Amino acid sequence: MKIASFTVIAALMASTAMAAQRPCADDVATWCKDVKPGGGRIFACLKSHEESVSATCKEHLNQVKETVREAQQACQDDIDQFCGNVQAGRGRMMKCLRRHQGELSPECRQALQKGHRM
């Protein structure tokens, strides 16, 4: 289920990528202006320029990485239980988790909510 877990994390990163544009707006304009938003591309671009981005942006990227790591740990059992038969990719895993939102462990729900607030 590592692939499924990775897919959830990628979806969470994609949702936080737009948030990355707030604390990293100047860095996005400088380093990633030609990158099409979505699919975690902005986040990946900023990470690839990590040595050059502002301290504020670096801090935010580190927070995003930590949030993603927490979500992966918190949701693995839920992914296995509710979404084990879902083919990873194209947001299907996140859709599955959303369909089962009322059944998810409190830890997973909290981790996913934290990711969407970033």
PDB file of C-alpha atoms in Angstrom:
ATOM      1  CA  MET A   1       0.000   0.000   0.000  1.00  0.00           C
ATOM      2  CA  LYS A   2       2.999   2.312  -0.182  1.00  0.00           C
ATOM      3  CA  ILE A   3       1.863   3.501  -3.637  1.00  0.00           C
ATOM      4  CA  ALA A   4      -1.602   4.320  -2.336  1.00  0.00           C
ATOM      5  CA  SER A   5      -0.114   6.173   0.587  1.00  0.00           C
ATOM      6  CA  PHE A   6       2.189   8.078  -1.747  1.00  0.00           C
ATOM      7  CA  THR A   7      -0.816   9.065  -3.867  1.00  0.00           C
ATOM      8  CA  VAL A   8      -2.603  10.536  -0.868  1.00  0.00           C
ATOM      9  CA  ILE A   9       0.512  12.414   0.044  1.00  0.00           C
ATOM     10  CA  ALA A  10       0.909  13.704  -3.506  1.00  0.00           C
ATOM     11  CA  ALA A  11      -2.692  14.906  -3.457  1.00  0.00           C
ATOM     12  CA  LEU A  12      -2.128  16.596  -0.131  1.00  0.00           C
ATOM     13  CA  MET A  13       0.992  18.263  -1.505  1.00  0.00           C
ATOM     14  CA  ALA A  14      -0.964  19.443  -4.520  1.00  0.00           C
ATOM     15  CA  SER A  15      -3.582  20.992  -2.285  1.00  0.00           C
ATOM     16  CA  THR A  16      -0.905  22.681  -0.211  1.00  0.00           C
ATOM     17  CA  ALA A  17       0.980  23.861  -3.296  1.00  0.00           C
ATOM     18  CA  MET A  18      -1.506  26.639  -3.848  1.00  0.00           C
ATOM     19  CA  ALA A  19      -1.052  27.630  -0.222  1.00  0.00           C
ATOM     20  CA  ALA A  20       2.686  27.645  -0.833  1.00  0.00           C
ATOM     21  CA  GLN A  21       2.139  30.535  -3.178  1.00  0.00           C
ATOM     22  CA  ARG A  22       1.151  32.808  -0.260  1.00  0.00           C
ATOM     23  CA  PRO A  23       4.316  32.633   1.889  1.00  0.00           C
ATOM     24  CA  CYS A  24       6.376  31.847  -1.194  1.00  0.00           C
ATOM     25  CA  ALA A  25       4.739  34.239  -3.655  1.00  0.00           C
ATOM     26  CA  ASP A  26       7.917  36.124  -4.492  1.00  0.00           C
ATOM     27  CA  ASP A  27       9.858  32.867  -4.833  1.00  0.00           C
ATOM     28  CA  VAL A  28       7.191  31.384  -7.106  1.00  0.00           C
ATOM     29  CA  ALA A  29       7.350  34.511  -9.273  1.00  0.00           C
ATOM     30  CA  THR A  30      11.144  34.294  -9.424  1.00  0.00           C
ATOM     31  CA  TRP A  31      11.812  30.564  -9.746  1.00  0.00           C
ATOM     32  CA  CYS A  32       8.564  28.947 -10.888  1.00  0.00           C
ATOM     33  CA  LYS A  33       6.751  31.537 -12.999  1.00  0.00           C
ATOM     34  CA  ASP A  34       6.518  29.161 -15.988  1.00  0.00           C
ATOM     35  CA  VAL A  35       5.338  26.165 -13.946  1.00  0.00           C
ATOM     36  CA  LYS A  36       1.702  25.199 -14.415  1.00  0.00           C
ATOM     37  CA  PRO A  37      -0.021  24.911 -11.019  1.00  0.00           C
ATOM     38  CA  GLY A  38      -1.470  21.554 -10.032  1.00  0.00           C
ATOM     39  CA  GLY A  39      -0.218  18.100  -9.299  1.00  0.00           C
ATOM     40  CA  GLY A  40       2.350  19.403  -6.824  1.00  0.00           C
ATOM     41  CA  ARG A  41       4.415  21.043  -9.581  1.00  0.00           C
ATOM     42  CA  ILE A  42       4.810  24.375  -7.753  1.00  0.00           C
ATOM     43  CA  PHE A  43       5.904  22.597  -4.588  1.00  0.00           C
ATOM     44  CA  ALA A  44       8.381  20.473  -6.566  1.00  0.00           C
ATOM     45  CA  CYS A  45       9.742  23.553  -8.306  1.00  0.00           C
ATOM     46  CA  LEU A  46      10.244  25.381  -5.030  1.00  0.00           C
ATOM     47  CA  LYS A  47      11.927  22.307  -3.534  1.00  0.00           C
ATOM     48  CA  SER A  48      14.273  22.148  -6.521  1.00  0.00           C
ATOM     49  CA  HIS A  49      15.298  25.751  -5.760  1.00  0.00           C
ATOM     50  CA  GLU A  50      15.361  25.270  -1.998  1.00  0.00           C
ATOM     51  CA  GLU A  51      18.867  26.708  -1.646  1.00  0.00           C
ATOM     52  CA  SER A  52      17.750  29.938  -3.317  1.00  0.00           C
ATOM     53  CA  VAL A  53      14.287  30.569  -1.887  1.00  0.00           C
ATOM     54  CA  SER A  54      13.624  32.974   0.972  1.00  0.00           C
ATOM     55  CA  ALA A  55      13.884  31.874   4.587  1.00  0.00           C
ATOM     56  CA  THR A  56      10.107  32.317   4.981  1.00  0.00           C
ATOM     57  CA  CYS A  57       9.441  30.073   2.015  1.00  0.00           C
ATOM     58  CA  LYS A  58      11.962  27.454   3.224  1.00  0.00           C
ATOM     59  CA  GLU A  59      10.227  27.368   6.585  1.00  0.00           C
ATOM     60  CA  HIS A  60       6.852  26.932   4.899  1.00  0.00           C
ATOM     61  CA  LEU A  61       8.165  24.117   2.677  1.00  0.00           C
ATOM     62  CA  ASN A  62       9.486  22.341   5.758  1.00  0.00           C
ATOM     63  CA  GLN A  63       6.080  22.711   7.430  1.00  0.00           C
ATOM     64  CA  VAL A  64       4.405  21.233   4.356  1.00  0.00           C
ATOM     65  CA  LYS A  65       6.810  18.270   4.367  1.00  0.00           C
ATOM     66  CA  GLU A  66       6.090  17.648   8.042  1.00  0.00           C
ATOM     67  CA  THR A  67       2.323  17.865   7.467  1.00  0.00           C
ATOM     68  CA  VAL A  68       2.604  15.380   4.610  1.00  0.00           C
ATOM     69  CA  ARG A  69       4.651  12.986   6.743  1.00  0.00           C
ATOM     70  CA  GLU A  70       2.071  13.220   9.542  1.00  0.00           C
ATOM     71  CA  ALA A  71      -0.810  12.592   7.123  1.00  0.00           C
ATOM     72  CA  GLN A  72       0.948   9.554   5.685  1.00  0.00           C
ATOM     73  CA  GLN A  73       1.395   8.052   9.130  1.00  0.00           C
ATOM     74  CA  ALA A  74      -2.074   8.998  10.343  1.00  0.00           C
ATOM     75  CA  CYS A  75      -3.972   7.717   7.290  1.00  0.00           C
ATOM     76  CA  GLN A  76      -2.192   4.493   6.341  1.00  0.00           C
ATOM     77  CA  ASP A  77      -4.596   2.210   8.221  1.00  0.00           C
ATOM     78  CA  ASP A  78      -7.598   4.083   6.776  1.00  0.00           C
ATOM     79  CA  ILE A  79      -6.186   3.767   3.270  1.00  0.00           C
ATOM     80  CA  ASP A  80      -5.691   0.048   3.780  1.00  0.00           C
ATOM     81  CA  GLN A  81      -9.185  -0.407   5.233  1.00  0.00           C
ATOM     82  CA  PHE A  82     -11.317   1.764   2.964  1.00  0.00           C
ATOM     83  CA  CYS A  83      -9.355   2.332  -0.215  1.00  0.00           C
ATOM     84  CA  GLY A  84      -7.210  -0.746  -0.699  1.00  0.00           C
ATOM     85  CA  ASN A  85      -8.981  -1.613  -3.950  1.00  0.00           C
ATOM     86  CA  VAL A  86      -8.742   1.918  -5.402  1.00  0.00           C
ATOM     87  CA  GLN A  87      -6.289   2.438  -8.226  1.00  0.00           C
ATOM     88  CA  ALA A  88      -3.824   5.140  -7.256  1.00  0.00           C
ATOM     89  CA  GLY A  89      -3.564   8.321  -9.299  1.00  0.00           C
ATOM     90  CA  ARG A  90      -5.659  11.233 -10.532  1.00  0.00           C
ATOM     91  CA  GLY A  91      -6.952  12.039  -7.058  1.00  0.00           C
ATOM     92  CA  ARG A  92      -8.862   8.762  -6.736  1.00  0.00           C
ATOM     93  CA  MET A  93      -7.361   7.973  -3.336  1.00  0.00           C
ATOM     94  CA  MET A  94      -8.307  11.356  -1.892  1.00  0.00           C
ATOM     95  CA  LYS A  95     -11.819  10.979  -3.335  1.00  0.00           C
ATOM     96  CA  CYS A  96     -12.061   7.600  -1.646  1.00  0.00           C
ATOM     97  CA  LEU A  97     -10.960   9.041   1.677  1.00  0.00           C
ATOM     98  CA  ARG A  98     -13.481  11.864   1.298  1.00  0.00           C
ATOM     99  CA  ARG A  99     -16.267   9.327   0.595  1.00  0.00           C
ATOM    100  CA  HIS A 100     -15.345   7.624   3.868  1.00  0.00           C
ATOM    101  CA  GLN A 101     -14.739  10.852   5.789  1.00  0.00           C
ATOM    102  CA  GLY A 102     -17.233   9.927   8.504  1.00  0.00           C
ATOM    103  CA  GLU A 103     -15.534   6.570   8.986  1.00  0.00           C
ATOM    104  CA  LEU A 104     -11.920   7.746   9.027  1.00  0.00           C
ATOM    105  CA  SER A 105      -9.923   7.628  12.195  1.00  0.00           C
ATOM    106  CA  PRO A 106      -9.857  10.911  14.076  1.00  0.00           C
ATOM    107  CA  GLU A 107      -6.106  11.071  13.483  1.00  0.00           C
ATOM    108  CA  CYS A 108      -6.474  10.794   9.722  1.00  0.00           C
ATOM    109  CA  ARG A 109      -9.312  13.353   9.589  1.00  0.00           C
ATOM    110  CA  GLN A 110      -7.254  15.783  11.644  1.00  0.00           C
ATOM    111  CA  ALA A 111      -4.133  15.292   9.497  1.00  0.00           C
ATOM    112  CA  LEU A 112      -6.066  15.843   6.260  1.00  0.00           C
ATOM    113  CA  GLN A 113      -7.766  18.951   7.671  1.00  0.00           C
ATOM    114  CA  LYS A 114      -4.401  20.330   8.779  1.00  0.00           C
ATOM    115  CA  GLY A 115      -3.047  19.824   5.260  1.00  0.00           C
ATOM    116  CA  HIS A 116      -5.911  21.720   3.693  1.00  0.00           C
ATOM    117  CA  ARG A 117      -5.469  24.654   6.090  1.00  0.00           C
ATOM    118  CA  MET A 118      -1.799  25.207   5.176  1.00  0.00           C
TER     119      MET A 118
END
